[in-house]
GROMACS .gro file of C-alpha atoms in nm:
model
  252
    1MET     CA    1  14.173  10.080   9.890
    2THR     CA    2  14.075  10.310  10.175
    3ILE     CA    3  13.864  10.606  10.153
    4GLY     CA    4  13.732  10.856  10.389
    5SER     CA    5  13.453  10.789  10.641
    6ALA     CA    6  13.097  10.891  10.566
    7SER     CA    7  12.917  11.131  10.812
    8PRO     CA    8  12.559  11.197  10.772
    9PRO     CA    9  12.477  11.569  10.804
   10THR     CA   10  12.375  11.684  11.155
   11SER     CA   11  12.065  11.834  11.019
   12SER     CA   12  11.951  11.464  10.953
   13GLY     CA   13  11.884  11.386  11.316
   14PHE     CA   14  12.161  11.118  11.352
   15THR     CA   15  12.476  11.309  11.429
   16TRP     CA   16  12.754  11.046  11.481
   17PRO     CA   17  12.971  10.960  11.179
   18PHE     CA   18  13.002  10.610  11.059
   19SER     CA   19  13.135  10.405  10.781
   20MET     CA   20  13.100  10.059  10.591
   21ALA     CA   21  13.253   9.739  10.541
   22PHE     CA   22  13.165   9.508  10.251
   23GLN     CA   23  13.140   9.128  10.252
   24PRO     CA   24  13.081   8.921   9.899
   25ILE     CA   25  12.804   8.688   9.832
   26VAL     CA   26  12.942   8.442   9.581
   27ASP     CA   27  12.781   8.213   9.326
   28LEU     CA   28  12.912   7.873   9.362
   29ARG     CA   29  12.767   7.755   9.023
   30SER     CA   30  12.931   8.041   8.809
   31GLY     CA   31  13.238   8.095   9.035
   32ARG     CA   32  13.146   8.475   9.009
   33LEU     CA   33  13.063   8.751   9.277
   34PHE     CA   34  12.680   8.780   9.292
   35ALA     CA   35  12.676   9.065   9.540
   36GLN     CA   36  12.874   9.286   9.803
   37GLU     CA   37  12.679   9.340  10.119
   38ALA     CA   38  12.737   9.698  10.295
   39LEU     CA   39  12.776   9.633  10.664
   40VAL     CA   40  12.763   9.967  10.909
   41ARG     CA   41  13.088  10.017  11.090
   42GLY     CA   42  13.251  10.290  11.308
   43VAL     CA   43  13.488  10.555  11.151
   44ALA     CA   44  13.775  10.360  11.259
   45GLY     CA   45  13.656  10.027  11.162
   46GLU     CA   46  13.442   9.936  11.496
   47GLY     CA   47  13.196   9.701  11.497
   48ALA     CA   48  12.828   9.744  11.395
   49ASP     CA   49  12.707   9.775  11.769
   50SER     CA   50  12.914  10.086  11.791
   51VAL     CA   51  12.698  10.262  11.557
   52LEU     CA   52  12.359  10.089  11.624
   53SER     CA   53  12.380  10.129  11.991
   54LEU     CA   54  12.343  10.498  11.904
   55VAL     CA   55  12.018  10.454  11.714
   56THR     CA   56  11.689  10.545  11.906
   57GLU     CA   57  11.329  10.563  11.812
   58ALA     CA   58  11.377  10.929  11.764
   59ASN     CA   59  11.661  10.911  11.508
   60ARG     CA   60  11.612  10.575  11.362
   61HIS     CA   61  11.457  10.728  11.019
   62ALA     CA   62  11.740  10.968  11.004
   63PHE     CA   63  11.999  10.679  11.062
   64ASP     CA   64  11.834  10.430  10.804
   65ARG     CA   65  11.823  10.700  10.528
   66ALA     CA   66  12.184  10.813  10.600
   67ALA     CA   67  12.296  10.456  10.599
   68CYS     CA   68  12.152  10.359  10.274
   69ARG     CA   69  12.334  10.673  10.104
   70CYS     CA   70  12.643  10.589  10.274
   71ALA     CA   71  12.640  10.220  10.144
   72ILE     CA   72  12.566  10.347   9.777
   73GLU     CA   73  12.837  10.636   9.803
   74HIS     CA   74  13.110  10.383   9.920
   75ALA     CA   75  13.022  10.143   9.671
   76ASP     CA   76  13.062  10.386   9.387
   77ARG     CA   77  13.394  10.528   9.536
   78LEU     CA   78  13.518  10.165   9.532
   79ASN     CA   79  13.390  10.097   9.166
   80LEU     CA   80  13.180   9.828   9.292
   81LEU     CA   81  12.911   9.953   9.040
   82ASP     CA   82  13.122   9.939   8.721
   83GLY     CA   83  13.028   9.587   8.683
   84GLU     CA   84  12.730   9.376   8.703
   85VAL     CA   85  12.779   9.286   9.071
   86MET     CA   86  12.470   9.364   9.294
   87LEU     CA   87  12.485   9.591   9.608
   88SER     CA   88  12.318   9.446   9.921
   89ILE     CA   89  12.185   9.722  10.175
   90ASN     CA   90  12.019   9.655  10.520
   91PHE     CA   91  11.742   9.856  10.596
   92MET     CA   92  11.487   9.907  10.887
   93PRO     CA   93  11.127   9.862  10.770
   94ASN     CA   94  10.986  10.016  11.113
   95ALA     CA   95  11.198  10.347  11.044
   96ILE     CA   96  11.010  10.405  10.717
   97CYS     CA   97  10.684  10.625  10.789
   98GLU     CA   98  10.608  10.728  10.428
   99PRO     CA   99  10.764  10.473  10.151
  100GLU     CA  100  10.678  10.685   9.845
  101ARG     CA  101  10.889  10.988  10.025
  102SER     CA  102  11.157  10.749  10.154
  103ILE     CA  103  11.221  10.590   9.806
  104ARG     CA  104  11.291  10.927   9.675
  105HIS     CA  105  11.622  10.972   9.847
  106MET     CA  106  11.725  10.628   9.763
  107LEU     CA  107  11.634  10.687   9.392
  108VAL     CA  108  11.843  11.023   9.412
  109ALA     CA  109  12.157  10.834   9.585
  110ALA     CA  110  12.135  10.547   9.303
  111GLU     CA  111  12.104  10.793   9.000
  112LYS     CA  112  12.391  11.003   9.146
  113ALA     CA  113  12.609  10.675   9.151
  114GLY     CA  114  12.477  10.568   8.811
  115ILE     CA  115  12.332  10.249   8.957
  116PRO     CA  116  11.988  10.120   8.833
  117PRO     CA  117  11.763   9.998   9.126
  118ARG     CA  118  11.761   9.658   8.983
  119ARG     CA  119  12.119   9.619   9.114
  120ILE     CA  120  12.044   9.706   9.475
  121ILE     CA  121  11.921   9.442   9.715
  122LEU     CA  122  11.721   9.603  10.026
  123GLU     CA  123  11.751   9.345  10.307
  124PHE     CA  124  11.515   9.343  10.616
  125THR     CA  125  11.556   9.112  10.917
  126GLU     CA  126  11.274   8.914  11.056
  127THR     CA  127  11.427   8.938  11.402
  128GLU     CA  128  11.237   9.281  11.435
  129LYS     CA  129  10.877   9.257  11.495
  130LEU     CA  130  10.707   9.382  11.187
  131ASP     CA  131  10.388   9.565  11.121
  132ILE     CA  132  10.280   9.340  10.825
  133THR     CA  133  10.061   9.570  10.653
  134HIS     CA  134  10.323   9.854  10.652
  135VAL     CA  135  10.584   9.641  10.550
  136ARG     CA  136  10.403   9.498  10.235
  137ASN     CA  137  10.330   9.832  10.139
  138ILE     CA  138  10.700   9.938  10.162
  139LEU     CA  139  10.794   9.628   9.977
  140ARG     CA  140  10.528   9.718   9.681
  141VAL     CA  141  10.652  10.083   9.658
  142TYR     CA  142  11.036   9.966   9.636
  143ARG     CA  143  10.961   9.691   9.400
  144ALA     CA  144  10.780   9.904   9.164
  145ASP     CA  145  11.094  10.107   9.116
  146GLY     CA  146  11.294   9.784   9.051
  147PHE     CA  147  11.471   9.734   9.375
  148ARG     CA  148  11.494   9.346   9.483
  149MET     CA  149  11.381   9.270   9.830
  150ALA     CA  150  11.549   9.003  10.068
  151MET     CA  151  11.439   8.861  10.396
  152ASP     CA  152  11.779   8.843  10.621
  153ASP     CA  153  11.829   8.586  10.894
  154PHE     CA  154  11.541   8.345  10.784
  155GLY     CA  155  11.481   8.098  11.035
  156SER     CA  156  11.543   8.306  11.362
  157GLY     CA  157  11.318   8.585  11.516
  158TYR     CA  158  10.929   8.632  11.462
  159SER     CA  159  10.746   8.366  11.263
  160GLY     CA  160  10.968   8.293  10.971
  161LEU     CA  161  10.729   8.080  10.768
  162LEU     CA  162  10.441   8.308  10.828
  163LEU     CA  163  10.656   8.616  10.758
  164LEU     CA  164  10.766   8.448  10.431
  165THR     CA  165  10.409   8.392  10.297
  166GLN     CA  166  10.312   8.732  10.392
  167MET     CA  167  10.607   8.945  10.261
  168GLN     CA  168  10.675   8.711   9.942
  169PRO     CA  169  11.046   8.830   9.910
  170ASP     CA  170  11.259   8.805   9.605
  171ILE     CA  171  11.559   8.652   9.818
  172VAL     CA  172  11.594   8.482  10.150
  173LYS     CA  173  11.915   8.452  10.342
  174ILE     CA  174  11.924   8.140  10.565
  175ASP     CA  175  12.037   8.240  10.912
  176MET     CA  176  12.384   8.110  10.990
  177GLY     CA  177  12.257   7.950  11.298
  178LEU     CA  178  12.105   7.665  11.071
  179ILE     CA  179  12.442   7.670  10.867
  180ARG     CA  180  12.680   7.650  11.177
  181GLY     CA  181  12.822   7.292  11.212
  182ILE     CA  182  12.522   7.142  10.970
  183ASP     CA  183  12.776   6.907  10.854
  184ALA     CA  184  12.754   6.718  11.175
  185ASP     CA  185  12.424   6.758  11.231
  186PRO     CA  186  12.150   6.532  11.055
  187VAL     CA  187  11.848   6.735  11.169
  188LYS     CA  188  11.995   7.048  11.050
  189GLN     CA  189  12.071   6.894  10.705
  190THR     CA  190  11.724   6.760  10.674
  191THR     CA  191  11.562   7.077  10.766
  192LEU     CA  192  11.792   7.286  10.534
  193ARG     CA  193  11.708   7.047  10.240
  194HIS     CA  194  11.326   7.103  10.289
  195VAL     CA  195  11.353   7.474  10.341
  196ALA     CA  196  11.569   7.487  10.014
  197ALA     CA  197  11.306   7.267   9.834
  198LEU     CA  198  11.008   7.513   9.968
  199LEU     CA  199  11.212   7.828   9.870
  200GLY     CA  200  11.290   7.686   9.520
  201ASP     CA  201  10.908   7.571   9.462
  202LEU     CA  202  10.801   7.963   9.560
  203GLY     CA  203  11.065   8.089   9.304
  204VAL     CA  204  11.275   8.262   9.570
  205THR     CA  205  11.646   8.289   9.542
  206ILE     CA  206  11.824   8.146   9.832
  207ILE     CA  207  12.158   8.268  10.008
  208ALA     CA  208  12.325   8.081  10.306
  209GLU     CA  209  12.484   8.288  10.557
  210GLY     CA  210  12.777   8.226  10.802
  211VAL     CA  211  12.963   7.945  10.597
  212GLU     CA  212  13.279   7.890  10.786
  213THR     CA  213  13.398   7.544  10.683
  214LEU     CA  214  13.456   7.338  10.370
  215ALA     CA  215  13.240   7.076  10.520
  216GLU     CA  216  12.945   7.311  10.560
  217LEU     CA  217  12.989   7.460  10.223
  218GLU     CA  218  12.972   7.094  10.085
  219VAL     CA  219  12.631   7.033  10.268
  220VAL     CA  220  12.498   7.369  10.146
  221ARG     CA  221  12.587   7.280   9.783
  222SER     CA  222  12.452   6.939   9.800
  223VAL     CA  223  12.108   7.068   9.882
  224GLY     CA  224  12.117   7.299   9.585
  225ILE     CA  225  12.212   7.608   9.719
  226ASP     CA  226  12.453   7.821   9.495
  227LEU     CA  227  12.495   8.153   9.675
  228VAL     CA  228  12.703   8.166   9.987
  229GLN     CA  229  12.838   8.411  10.223
  230GLY     CA  230  13.063   8.358  10.498
  231TYR     CA  231  13.411   8.380  10.659
  232LEU     CA  232  13.537   8.058  10.462
  233LEU     CA  233  13.494   8.286  10.108
  234ALA     CA  234  13.573   8.600  10.263
  235ARG     CA  235  13.562   8.825  10.579
  236PRO     CA  236  13.430   9.184  10.572
  237LEU     CA  237  13.674   9.441  10.492
  238PHE     CA  238  13.653   9.798  10.608
  239GLU     CA  239  13.588  10.045  10.322
  240ALA     CA  240  13.722   9.809  10.080
  241LEU     CA  241  13.594   9.495   9.855
  242ALA     CA  242  13.719   9.140   9.939
  243CYS     CA  243  13.803   8.948   9.621
  244PRO     CA  244  13.813   8.570   9.719
  245VAL     CA  245  13.980   8.312   9.517
  246LEU     CA  246  13.667   8.190   9.355
  247ALA     CA  247  13.815   7.929   9.165
  248GLU     CA  248  13.872   7.730   9.488
  249PHE     CA  249  13.508   7.717   9.566
  250ALA     CA  250  13.319   7.704   9.231
  251GLU     CA  251  13.173   7.355   9.090
  252THR     CA  252  13.397   7.177   8.871
   0.00000   0.00000   0.00000
């Protein structure tokens, strides 16, 4: 299914049109979809960099707001929101000046699509240096309305463990750099096993990103991680929802 591209209004401050692709996150234990992540794309399916390279300090807030709205609108048109699958959206904490004001735009878009905030995951990445006090306030405001918060690319960027303790996210996505080739790397295996145990003790939901081979999948599964995303299961689809054959990967 293909739908028209979404273009934020010129009055928003970000005048370039863009669209979305979606990549599923699979629950290996149940063999069901856990979520679909919305990924920014150009209007003809160009990579995220074709859009993100146009984001500046001046228009970052406008882009972030438009991207969140665009993701929800596309998910609605693709009927993603008819079931219980969650929608995962990337957002830029440093683009939010007033959380109480910004969240109203998100709530309006969610209400129009008929999706409760509890089914929306907001991902922030630790590769962007963050004002901890400011981001904690953002998380507090968004959580109060039911949104779930996820730390993306955990294990890369700025102070992963310190940020984890300060942010206390609901979900952590393990960076693909730790997953890549893990089946042949005992050091990575030990690291992932202990990280998974730590996050489990903290009550944090874990997602392994970038799983590309069956061997990597088996290592991820062996340390108790059930939620997986990566090319092995499905590549992102432009303006469409990928539906992997989940029976091939579910536990038997």
